[in-house]
mmCIF file of C-alpha atoms in Angstrom:
data_model
loop_
_atom_site.group_PDB
_atom_site.id
_atom_site.type_symbol
_atom_site.label_atom_id
_atom_site.label_comp_id
_atom_site.label_asym_id
_atom_site.label_seq_id
_atom_site.Cartn_x
_atom_site.Cartn_y
_atom_site.Cartn_z
ATOM 1 C CA UNK A 1 -14.166 13.326 43.938
ATOM 2 C CA UNK A 2 -12.279 14.808 40.993
ATOM 3 C CA UNK A 3 -14.223 18.002 39.727
ATOM 4 C CA UNK A 4 -15.752 17.036 36.333
ATOM 5 C CA UNK A 5 -13.532 19.709 34.933
ATOM 6 C CA UNK A 6 -10.943 17.643 35.679
ATOM 7 C CA UNK A 7 -11.668 15.233 33.901
ATOM 8 C CA UNK A 8 -9.979 13.718 30.715
ATOM 9 C CA UNK A 9 -12.719 13.402 27.789
ATOM 10 C CA UNK A 10 -11.292 11.770 24.641
ATOM 11 C CA UNK A 11 -11.555 13.381 21.387
ATOM 12 C CA UNK A 12 -14.340 12.214 19.218
ATOM 13 C CA UNK A 13 -11.438 10.410 16.774
ATOM 14 C CA UNK A 14 -10.151 8.386 19.929
ATOM 15 C CA UNK A 15 -13.189 7.450 20.852
ATOM 16 C CA UNK A 16 -14.061 6.298 17.380
ATOM 17 C CA UNK A 17 -10.640 4.274 17.853
ATOM 18 C CA UNK A 18 -11.682 2.769 21.489
ATOM 19 C CA UNK A 19 -15.566 1.752 19.989
ATOM 20 C CA UNK A 20 -14.037 0.055 16.327
ATOM 21 C CA UNK A 21 -11.442 -2.078 18.981
ATOM 22 C CA UNK A 22 -14.051 -3.062 21.606
ATOM 23 C CA UNK A 23 -16.623 -3.898 18.259
ATOM 24 C CA UNK A 24 -14.145 -6.046 16.908
ATOM 25 C CA UNK A 25 -13.009 -7.555 20.697
ATOM 26 C CA UNK A 26 -16.793 -9.141 20.095
ATOM 27 C CA UNK A 27 -16.798 -9.963 16.544
ATOM 28 C CA UNK A 28 -18.440 -7.495 15.030
ATOM 29 C CA UNK A 29 -15.773 -5.240 13.634
ATOM 30 C CA UNK A 30 -16.350 -3.106 10.089
ATOM 31 C CA UNK A 31 -12.850 -2.853 8.263
ATOM 32 C CA UNK A 32 -14.060 -0.002 6.244
ATOM 33 C CA UNK A 33 -14.950 2.269 9.191
ATOM 34 C CA UNK A 34 -11.892 1.212 10.961
ATOM 35 C CA UNK A 35 -9.669 2.614 7.614
ATOM 36 C CA UNK A 36 -11.674 5.513 7.407
ATOM 37 C CA UNK A 37 -10.748 6.484 11.288
ATOM 38 C CA UNK A 38 -7.090 5.095 10.766
ATOM 39 C CA UNK A 39 -7.326 7.127 7.789
ATOM 40 C CA UNK A 40 -8.412 10.369 9.532
ATOM 41 C CA UNK A 41 -5.799 10.054 12.410
ATOM 42 C CA UNK A 42 -3.414 10.269 10.106
ATOM 43 C CA UNK A 43 -4.236 13.123 7.983
ATOM 44 C CA UNK A 44 -4.093 14.968 11.692
ATOM 45 C CA UNK A 45 -0.405 13.970 12.249
ATOM 46 C CA UNK A 46 -1.469 10.919 14.976
ATOM 47 C CA UNK A 47 0.391 8.007 14.086
ATOM 48 C CA UNK A 48 2.076 7.793 17.575
ATOM 49 C CA UNK A 49 -1.267 7.750 18.958
ATOM 50 C CA UNK A 50 -2.201 4.782 16.925
ATOM 51 C CA UNK A 51 1.526 3.242 17.492
ATOM 52 C CA UNK A 52 0.784 3.975 21.452
ATOM 53 C CA UNK A 53 -2.691 1.943 21.342
ATOM 54 C CA UNK A 54 -0.937 -1.218 19.136
ATOM 55 C CA UNK A 55 1.715 -1.558 21.862
ATOM 56 C CA UNK A 56 -0.922 -1.829 24.930
ATOM 57 C CA UNK A 57 -3.024 -4.684 22.225
ATOM 58 C CA UNK A 58 -3.027 -8.222 22.841
ATOM 59 C CA UNK A 59 -1.237 -9.710 19.827
ATOM 60 C CA UNK A 60 -4.340 -10.712 17.718
ATOM 61 C CA UNK A 61 -6.277 -7.012 18.176
ATOM 62 C CA UNK A 62 -2.667 -5.774 17.417
ATOM 63 C CA UNK A 63 -2.174 -7.775 14.005
ATOM 64 C CA UNK A 64 -5.555 -6.868 12.980
ATOM 65 C CA UNK A 65 -5.116 -3.467 13.786
ATOM 66 C CA UNK A 66 -1.531 -2.969 12.497
ATOM 67 C CA UNK A 67 -3.088 -4.554 8.912
ATOM 68 C CA UNK A 68 -5.542 -2.201 8.487
ATOM 69 C CA UNK A 69 -3.034 0.466 9.440
ATOM 70 C CA UNK A 70 -1.150 -0.351 6.548
ATOM 71 C CA UNK A 71 -4.633 -0.655 4.662
ATOM 72 C CA UNK A 72 -5.009 2.702 5.706
ATOM 73 C CA UNK A 73 -1.874 4.693 4.891
ATOM 74 C CA UNK A 74 -1.202 2.529 1.795
ATOM 75 C CA UNK A 75 -4.589 2.989 -0.686
ATOM 76 C CA UNK A 76 -7.367 5.071 -1.333
ATOM 77 C CA UNK A 77 -10.882 5.320 -2.685
ATOM 78 C CA UNK A 78 -10.352 7.722 -5.670
ATOM 79 C CA UNK A 79 -13.192 9.963 -5.834
ATOM 80 C CA UNK A 80 -15.410 9.564 -8.987
ATOM 81 C CA UNK A 81 -18.687 11.307 -10.616
ATOM 82 C CA UNK A 82 -20.206 7.902 -11.661
ATOM 83 C CA UNK A 83 -21.882 5.063 -9.831
ATOM 84 C CA UNK A 84 -19.589 2.639 -10.990
ATOM 85 C CA UNK A 85 -17.769 -0.055 -9.359
ATOM 86 C CA UNK A 86 -15.156 1.456 -7.238
ATOM 87 C CA UNK A 87 -11.192 2.169 -7.924
ATOM 88 C CA UNK A 88 -8.130 2.562 -5.375
ATOM 89 C CA UNK A 89 -4.592 3.719 -5.807
ATOM 90 C CA UNK A 90 -2.600 1.718 -3.384
ATOM 91 C CA UNK A 91 1.174 2.289 -2.613
ATOM 92 C CA UNK A 92 3.427 -0.653 -2.999
ATOM 93 C CA UNK A 93 6.481 -2.178 -2.669
ATOM 94 C CA UNK A 94 8.794 -4.994 -3.156
ATOM 95 C CA UNK A 95 12.161 -5.730 -1.704
ATOM 96 C CA UNK A 96 15.360 -6.372 -3.681
ATOM 97 C CA UNK A 97 18.513 -8.042 -2.634
ATOM 98 C CA UNK A 98 21.947 -5.227 -3.575
ATOM 99 C CA UNK A 99 25.464 -6.274 -4.653
ATOM 100 C CA UNK A 100 27.832 -6.266 -1.088
ATOM 101 C CA UNK A 101 30.091 -3.982 -1.976
ATOM 102 C CA UNK A 102 28.548 -0.749 -3.502
ATOM 103 C CA UNK A 103 29.736 2.513 -4.977
ATOM 104 C CA UNK A 104 29.502 5.650 -2.933
ATOM 105 C CA UNK A 105 27.386 7.829 -3.994
ATOM 106 C CA UNK A 106 24.425 5.240 -4.647
ATOM 107 C CA UNK A 107 22.974 6.031 -7.754
ATOM 108 C CA UNK A 108 19.840 2.963 -7.688
ATOM 109 C CA UNK A 109 18.361 4.438 -10.866
ATOM 110 C CA UNK A 110 15.401 3.014 -12.483
ATOM 111 C CA UNK A 111 13.520 3.667 -15.476
ATOM 112 C CA UNK A 112 10.356 4.732 -14.352
ATOM 113 C CA UNK A 113 8.018 3.816 -17.792
ATOM 114 C CA UNK A 114 10.257 0.642 -18.582
ATOM 115 C CA UNK A 115 9.519 -0.733 -14.406
ATOM 116 C CA UNK A 116 6.007 0.061 -14.635
ATOM 117 C CA UNK A 117 6.072 -1.785 -17.784
ATOM 118 C CA UNK A 118 7.881 -4.785 -16.256
ATOM 119 C CA UNK A 119 5.395 -4.734 -13.336
ATOM 120 C CA UNK A 120 2.485 -4.890 -15.664
ATOM 121 C CA UNK A 121 3.815 -7.784 -16.967
ATOM 122 C CA UNK A 122 4.960 -10.178 -14.114
ATOM 123 C CA UNK A 123 1.851 -8.976 -11.417
ATOM 124 C CA UNK A 124 -0.656 -8.876 -14.426
ATOM 125 C CA UNK A 125 -1.862 -5.987 -13.584
ATOM 126 C CA UNK A 126 -5.472 -5.494 -14.825
ATOM 127 C CA UNK A 127 -6.216 -3.415 -17.861
ATOM 128 C CA UNK A 128 -6.895 -0.106 -17.044
ATOM 129 C CA UNK A 129 -4.949 0.514 -13.784
ATOM 130 C CA UNK A 130 -1.906 2.614 -14.494
ATOM 131 C CA UNK A 131 1.238 1.961 -12.801
ATOM 132 C CA UNK A 132 3.934 4.176 -11.579
ATOM 133 C CA UNK A 133 7.174 4.083 -10.229
ATOM 134 C CA UNK A 134 9.462 6.299 -7.781
ATOM 135 C CA UNK A 135 12.402 6.427 -10.346
ATOM 136 C CA UNK A 136 14.930 5.391 -7.439
ATOM 137 C CA UNK A 137 15.162 2.384 -5.130
ATOM 138 C CA UNK A 138 14.977 4.101 -1.900
ATOM 139 C CA UNK A 139 17.011 2.117 1.357
ATOM 140 C CA UNK A 140 16.257 1.326 4.749
ATOM 141 C CA UNK A 141 17.537 4.392 6.263
ATOM 142 C CA UNK A 142 16.030 6.766 3.568
ATOM 143 C CA UNK A 143 12.727 4.723 4.202
ATOM 144 C CA UNK A 144 13.615 5.327 8.277
ATOM 145 C CA UNK A 145 12.784 9.149 7.752
ATOM 146 C CA UNK A 146 9.384 8.780 6.291
ATOM 147 C CA UNK A 147 6.255 8.059 8.120
ATOM 148 C CA UNK A 148 3.085 6.374 7.718
ATOM 149 C CA UNK A 149 1.319 9.699 7.294
ATOM 150 C CA UNK A 150 3.278 11.072 4.258
ATOM 151 C CA UNK A 151 3.267 7.765 2.637
ATOM 152 C CA UNK A 152 -0.825 8.740 2.816
ATOM 153 C CA UNK A 153 -0.193 12.027 1.704
ATOM 154 C CA UNK A 154 2.007 10.899 -0.986
ATOM 155 C CA UNK A 155 -0.741 8.697 -2.553
ATOM 156 C CA UNK A 156 -3.702 11.136 -1.568
ATOM 157 C CA UNK A 157 -1.989 13.266 -4.192
ATOM 158 C CA UNK A 158 -1.416 10.315 -6.759
ATOM 159 C CA UNK A 159 -4.656 9.816 -6.384
ATOM 160 C CA UNK A 160 -6.008 13.393 -6.955
ATOM 161 C CA UNK A 161 -4.215 13.347 -10.103
ATOM 162 C CA UNK A 162 -1.295 15.521 -9.065
ATOM 163 C CA UNK A 163 1.871 16.390 -10.362
ATOM 164 C CA UNK A 164 4.253 13.282 -8.836
ATOM 165 C CA UNK A 165 6.909 14.528 -6.708
ATOM 166 C CA UNK A 166 9.661 11.840 -5.447
ATOM 167 C CA UNK A 167 8.788 10.760 -1.817
ATOM 168 C CA UNK A 168 12.067 11.636 -0.752
ATOM 169 C CA UNK A 169 14.830 13.807 -1.480
ATOM 170 C CA UNK A 170 18.120 12.250 -0.589
ATOM 171 C CA UNK A 171 19.487 8.580 -0.549
ATOM 172 C CA UNK A 172 21.285 7.439 2.423
ATOM 173 C CA UNK A 173 23.504 4.198 2.166
ATOM 174 C CA UNK A 174 21.826 0.655 3.347
ATOM 175 C CA UNK A 175 22.644 -0.826 6.780
ATOM 176 C CA UNK A 176 21.662 -4.552 5.530
ATOM 177 C CA UNK A 177 21.818 -5.632 1.325
ATOM 178 C CA UNK A 178 18.411 -4.714 0.910
ATOM 179 C CA UNK A 179 16.619 -1.879 -1.550
ATOM 180 C CA UNK A 180 13.287 -0.863 -1.944
ATOM 181 C CA UNK A 181 11.205 -0.422 -5.178
ATOM 182 C CA UNK A 182 7.587 1.354 -4.468
ATOM 183 C CA UNK A 183 4.996 2.137 -7.250
ATOM 184 C CA UNK A 184 1.514 3.222 -7.039
ATOM 185 C CA UNK A 185 -0.999 1.137 -8.748
ATOM 186 C CA UNK A 186 -4.116 3.913 -9.763
ATOM 187 C CA UNK A 187 -7.758 2.863 -10.372
ATOM 188 C CA UNK A 188 -7.131 -0.587 -9.328
ATOM 189 C CA UNK A 189 -10.846 -2.455 -8.769
ATOM 190 C CA UNK A 190 -9.713 -3.472 -5.011
ATOM 191 C CA UNK A 191 -7.147 -2.408 -2.526
ATOM 192 C CA UNK A 192 -4.841 -5.159 -2.020
ATOM 193 C CA UNK A 193 -2.145 -6.071 -3.658
ATOM 194 C CA UNK A 194 -1.250 -9.643 -5.160
ATOM 195 C CA UNK A 195 0.031 -11.729 -3.132
ATOM 196 C CA UNK A 196 2.744 -14.451 -4.853
ATOM 197 C CA UNK A 197 4.754 -13.759 -7.750
ATOM 198 C CA UNK A 198 5.439 -17.193 -9.718
ATOM 199 C CA UNK A 199 8.600 -18.200 -10.370
ATOM 200 C CA UNK A 200 8.941 -17.121 -13.768
ATOM 201 C CA UNK A 201 7.630 -13.514 -13.336
ATOM 202 C CA UNK A 202 9.747 -13.279 -10.150
ATOM 203 C CA UNK A 203 13.001 -14.331 -12.732
ATOM 204 C CA UNK A 204 11.581 -12.215 -15.515
ATOM 205 C CA UNK A 205 11.094 -9.178 -12.734
ATOM 206 C CA UNK A 206 14.823 -9.036 -11.076
ATOM 207 C CA UNK A 207 16.309 -9.760 -14.580
ATOM 208 C CA UNK A 208 15.084 -6.849 -16.062
ATOM 209 C CA UNK A 209 15.550 -4.773 -12.627
ATOM 210 C CA UNK A 210 18.804 -6.136 -12.526
ATOM 211 C CA UNK A 211 19.597 -4.731 -16.849
ATOM 212 C CA UNK A 212 18.467 -1.269 -15.646
ATOM 213 C CA UNK A 213 20.421 -1.166 -12.615
ATOM 214 C CA UNK A 214 23.675 -2.544 -11.366
ATOM 215 C CA UNK A 215 23.261 -2.389 -7.792
ATOM 216 C CA UNK A 216 20.430 -5.181 -7.838
ATOM 217 C CA UNK A 217 21.784 -8.708 -7.216
ATOM 218 C CA UNK A 218 20.768 -11.219 -9.050
ATOM 219 C CA UNK A 219 19.171 -13.837 -6.560
ATOM 220 C CA UNK A 220 15.727 -14.183 -7.205
ATOM 221 C CA UNK A 221 15.054 -16.300 -3.853
ATOM 222 C CA UNK A 222 15.211 -13.098 -1.918
ATOM 223 C CA UNK A 223 13.211 -11.388 -4.062
ATOM 224 C CA UNK A 224 10.051 -10.290 -1.669
ATOM 225 C CA UNK A 225 6.107 -10.143 -3.041
ATOM 226 C CA UNK A 226 4.589 -6.828 -3.402
ATOM 227 C CA UNK A 227 3.513 -5.622 0.392
ATOM 228 C CA UNK A 228 1.931 -2.452 1.299
ATOM 229 C CA UNK A 229 4.542 0.118 1.269
ATOM 230 C CA UNK A 230 3.944 0.392 5.185
ATOM 231 C CA UNK A 231 5.379 -2.423 5.403
ATOM 232 C CA UNK A 232 8.273 -2.049 3.500
ATOM 233 C CA UNK A 233 9.130 0.933 5.591
ATOM 234 C CA UNK A 234 8.581 -0.748 8.843
ATOM 235 C CA UNK A 235 10.897 -3.358 7.874
ATOM 236 C CA UNK A 236 13.535 -0.691 7.424
ATOM 237 C CA UNK A 237 12.642 1.100 10.612
ATOM 238 C CA UNK A 238 13.434 -2.375 12.173
ATOM 239 C CA UNK A 239 16.489 -3.242 10.464
ATOM 240 C CA UNK A 240 17.555 0.413 11.171
ATOM 241 C CA UNK A 241 17.035 0.655 14.406
ATOM 242 C CA UNK A 242 18.651 -2.656 15.836
ATOM 243 C CA UNK A 243 21.919 -2.244 13.836
ATOM 244 C CA UNK A 244 22.143 1.524 15.857
ATOM 245 C CA UNK A 245 20.761 -0.506 18.611
ATOM 246 C CA UNK A 246 23.898 -3.248 18.404
ATOM 247 C CA UNK A 247 26.486 0.149 17.424
ATOM 248 C CA UNK A 248 25.443 1.120 20.630
ATOM 249 C CA UNK A 249 25.874 -1.725 22.830
ATOM 250 C CA UNK A 250 29.378 -2.200 21.249
ATOM 251 C CA UNK A 251 30.794 1.114 21.039
ATOM 252 C CA UNK A 252 29.999 1.073 25.269
ATOM 253 C CA UNK A 253 31.426 -2.569 25.462
ATOM 254 C CA UNK A 254 34.852 -1.257 23.643
ATOM 255 C CA UNK A 255 34.919 1.782 26.332
ATOM 256 C CA UNK A 256 35.264 -0.577 28.814
ATOM 257 C CA UNK A 257 38.112 -1.691 30.683
ATOM 258 C CA UNK A 258 39.634 -4.811 29.266
ATOM 259 C CA UNK A 259 39.136 -6.685 32.469
ATOM 260 C CA UNK A 260 35.766 -5.795 32.781
ATOM 261 C CA UNK A 261 35.214 -6.243 28.657
ATOM 262 C CA UNK A 262 36.685 -9.995 29.171
ATOM 263 C CA UNK A 263 33.831 -10.267 31.677
ATOM 264 C CA UNK A 264 30.926 -8.784 30.241
ATOM 265 C CA UNK A 265 27.517 -10.181 29.747
ATOM 266 C CA UNK A 266 25.434 -8.600 27.001
ATOM 267 C CA UNK A 267 21.571 -9.600 27.725
ATOM 268 C CA UNK A 268 18.919 -8.160 24.783
ATOM 269 C CA UNK A 269 15.650 -8.053 26.542
ATOM 270 C CA UNK A 270 12.772 -8.950 23.546
ATOM 271 C CA UNK A 271 8.803 -7.735 25.305
ATOM 272 C CA UNK A 272 6.889 -10.281 23.376
ATOM 273 C CA UNK A 273 3.405 -11.495 24.297
ATOM 274 C CA UNK A 274 2.146 -8.172 23.929
ATOM 275 C CA UNK A 275 1.079 -7.398 20.028
ATOM 276 C CA UNK A 276 3.299 -6.383 17.529
ATOM 277 C CA UNK A 277 4.937 -3.210 18.320
ATOM 278 C CA UNK A 278 7.293 -3.944 21.640
ATOM 279 C CA UNK A 279 10.712 -2.261 22.814
ATOM 280 C CA UNK A 280 13.950 -3.884 22.888
ATOM 281 C CA UNK A 281 16.973 -3.060 24.666
ATOM 282 C CA UNK A 282 19.929 -4.334 26.317
ATOM 283 C CA UNK A 283 22.079 -4.671 29.127
ATOM 284 C CA UNK A 284 26.269 -4.810 29.742
ATOM 285 C CA UNK A 285 26.596 -7.213 33.304
ATOM 286 C CA UNK A 286 29.745 -7.270 35.168
ATOM 287 C CA UNK A 287 29.059 -11.038 36.879
ATOM 288 C CA UNK A 288 31.668 -10.041 39.197
ATOM 289 C CA UNK A 289 29.473 -7.362 41.047
ATOM 290 C CA UNK A 290 27.422 -8.464 43.375
ATOM 291 C CA UNK A 291 23.510 -9.238 42.149
ATOM 292 C CA UNK A 292 21.708 -6.194 43.356
ATOM 293 C CA UNK A 293 24.368 -4.032 41.990
ATOM 294 C CA UNK A 294 22.640 -4.358 38.585
ATOM 295 C CA UNK A 295 23.594 -3.600 34.860
ATOM 296 C CA UNK A 296 26.795 -1.893 34.509
ATOM 297 C CA UNK A 297 25.058 -0.383 31.189
ATOM 298 C CA UNK A 298 21.450 -0.108 29.856
ATOM 299 C CA UNK A 299 20.567 0.897 25.993
ATOM 300 C CA UNK A 300 17.616 3.385 25.833
ATOM 301 C CA UNK A 301 14.577 0.644 24.207
ATOM 302 C CA UNK A 302 14.073 0.656 20.456
ATOM 303 C CA UNK A 303 10.922 0.331 19.485
ATOM 304 C CA UNK A 304 10.041 -2.501 16.272
ATOM 305 C CA UNK A 305 7.341 -4.252 15.187
ATOM 306 C CA UNK A 306 7.261 -7.855 15.099
ATOM 307 C CA UNK A 307 4.599 -8.571 12.538
ATOM 308 C CA UNK A 308 5.665 -11.940 10.930
ATOM 309 C CA UNK A 309 8.999 -11.455 12.582
ATOM 310 C CA UNK A 310 9.824 -14.662 14.505
ATOM 311 C CA UNK A 311 10.341 -14.092 18.347
ATOM 312 C CA UNK A 312 14.432 -14.466 18.058
ATOM 313 C CA UNK A 313 15.018 -12.352 14.722
ATOM 314 C CA UNK A 314 16.760 -9.091 16.781
ATOM 315 C CA UNK A 315 18.432 -11.744 18.639
ATOM 316 C CA UNK A 316 20.215 -13.240 16.516
ATOM 317 C CA UNK A 317 20.802 -9.823 14.120
ATOM 318 C CA UNK A 318 22.019 -8.671 17.225
ATOM 319 C CA UNK A 319 24.650 -11.030 18.256
ATOM 320 C CA UNK A 320 25.825 -12.143 14.899
ATOM 321 C CA UNK A 321 26.887 -7.833 15.128
ATOM 322 C CA UNK A 322 28.415 -8.154 18.277
ATOM 323 C CA UNK A 323 30.319 -11.636 17.360
ATOM 324 C CA UNK A 324 31.558 -9.642 14.477
ATOM 325 C CA UNK A 325 32.928 -6.963 17.404
ATOM 326 C CA UNK A 326 35.079 -9.186 19.260
ATOM 327 C CA UNK A 327 31.837 -9.704 21.813
ATOM 328 C CA UNK A 328 30.916 -13.592 22.584
ATOM 329 C CA UNK A 329 28.795 -13.647 26.244
ATOM 330 C CA UNK A 330 25.720 -12.821 25.477
ATOM 331 C CA UNK A 331 21.912 -13.789 26.748
ATOM 332 C CA UNK A 332 18.487 -13.738 24.864
ATOM 333 C CA UNK A 333 15.775 -12.684 27.774
ATOM 334 C CA UNK A 334 12.516 -13.044 25.833
ATOM 335 C CA UNK A 335 10.638 -11.012 28.402
ATOM 336 C CA UNK A 336 6.332 -12.322 29.004
ATOM 337 C CA UNK A 337 3.779 -9.926 29.079
ATOM 338 C CA UNK A 338 1.748 -10.622 32.436
ATOM 339 C CA UNK A 339 -0.858 -12.664 30.631
ATOM 340 C CA UNK A 340 1.541 -14.970 29.279
#
């Protein structure tokens, strides 16, 4: 029997997270308490601990925790000396279509005051809520460098009336034709964002932004509804990671001897049935080798967030890229979790 001192005892926050998950399993979860615990974990720079838990949960539980994690990172209760209605600071994002051929270096500058007024009108922001806007649109590769902790710290500073600092110092070229408008609502009466933008307001918002920033494409059907900035960050990281996986796979395929390259089959492996945070990886197989030889190359795992994503999406994105490289032999393998 192991000695007591060698037992691992979870720290209080980990225990709180376990209790919250168990409570949710028994249908008496407390969302407000869960957000407090998740915010405490983010403030301690323990985002990775939460993502590890997310990867282990079943889909329903993982989606519940994923949504709370996004809310915890991107909404803060503003402290007040009065016993009035609660007021929140919210960090939101809107995904925008970009022109196909962007000039370098990137501009993506927008007028903060004009854009704040545009958002106020088009999102029907209630009076008394302050709207502030990041002065540049951010690309997916720029958001890839951010963390939930940084989003949370940025919003906490805004909620505490501290001087605005841009959330990132440098823009990186995008891998996909999208950019993200990041904005804050300070003093909102609840911690949620509008769930839709009517067509008329959608057109007006896009036209108002294109007038300020000609790098945006005028495509209202591609304008996404506002989401927590965390969702924008996860979307961006998915795009960047899968493009890098495609780059790496294509580069190895190009380096093969021509006869092997002509035979090689790319297998894309997608883990599913195990929550909303999952690994994706590729193998290169040579069918002329014996079955027990295994792949001639395997990529590292890339972790992607699949909340609101069809399971085929990573395969579609990767195979389109490989087809463009001249690679035409590939298979998608959905790796089922044991309980599925």
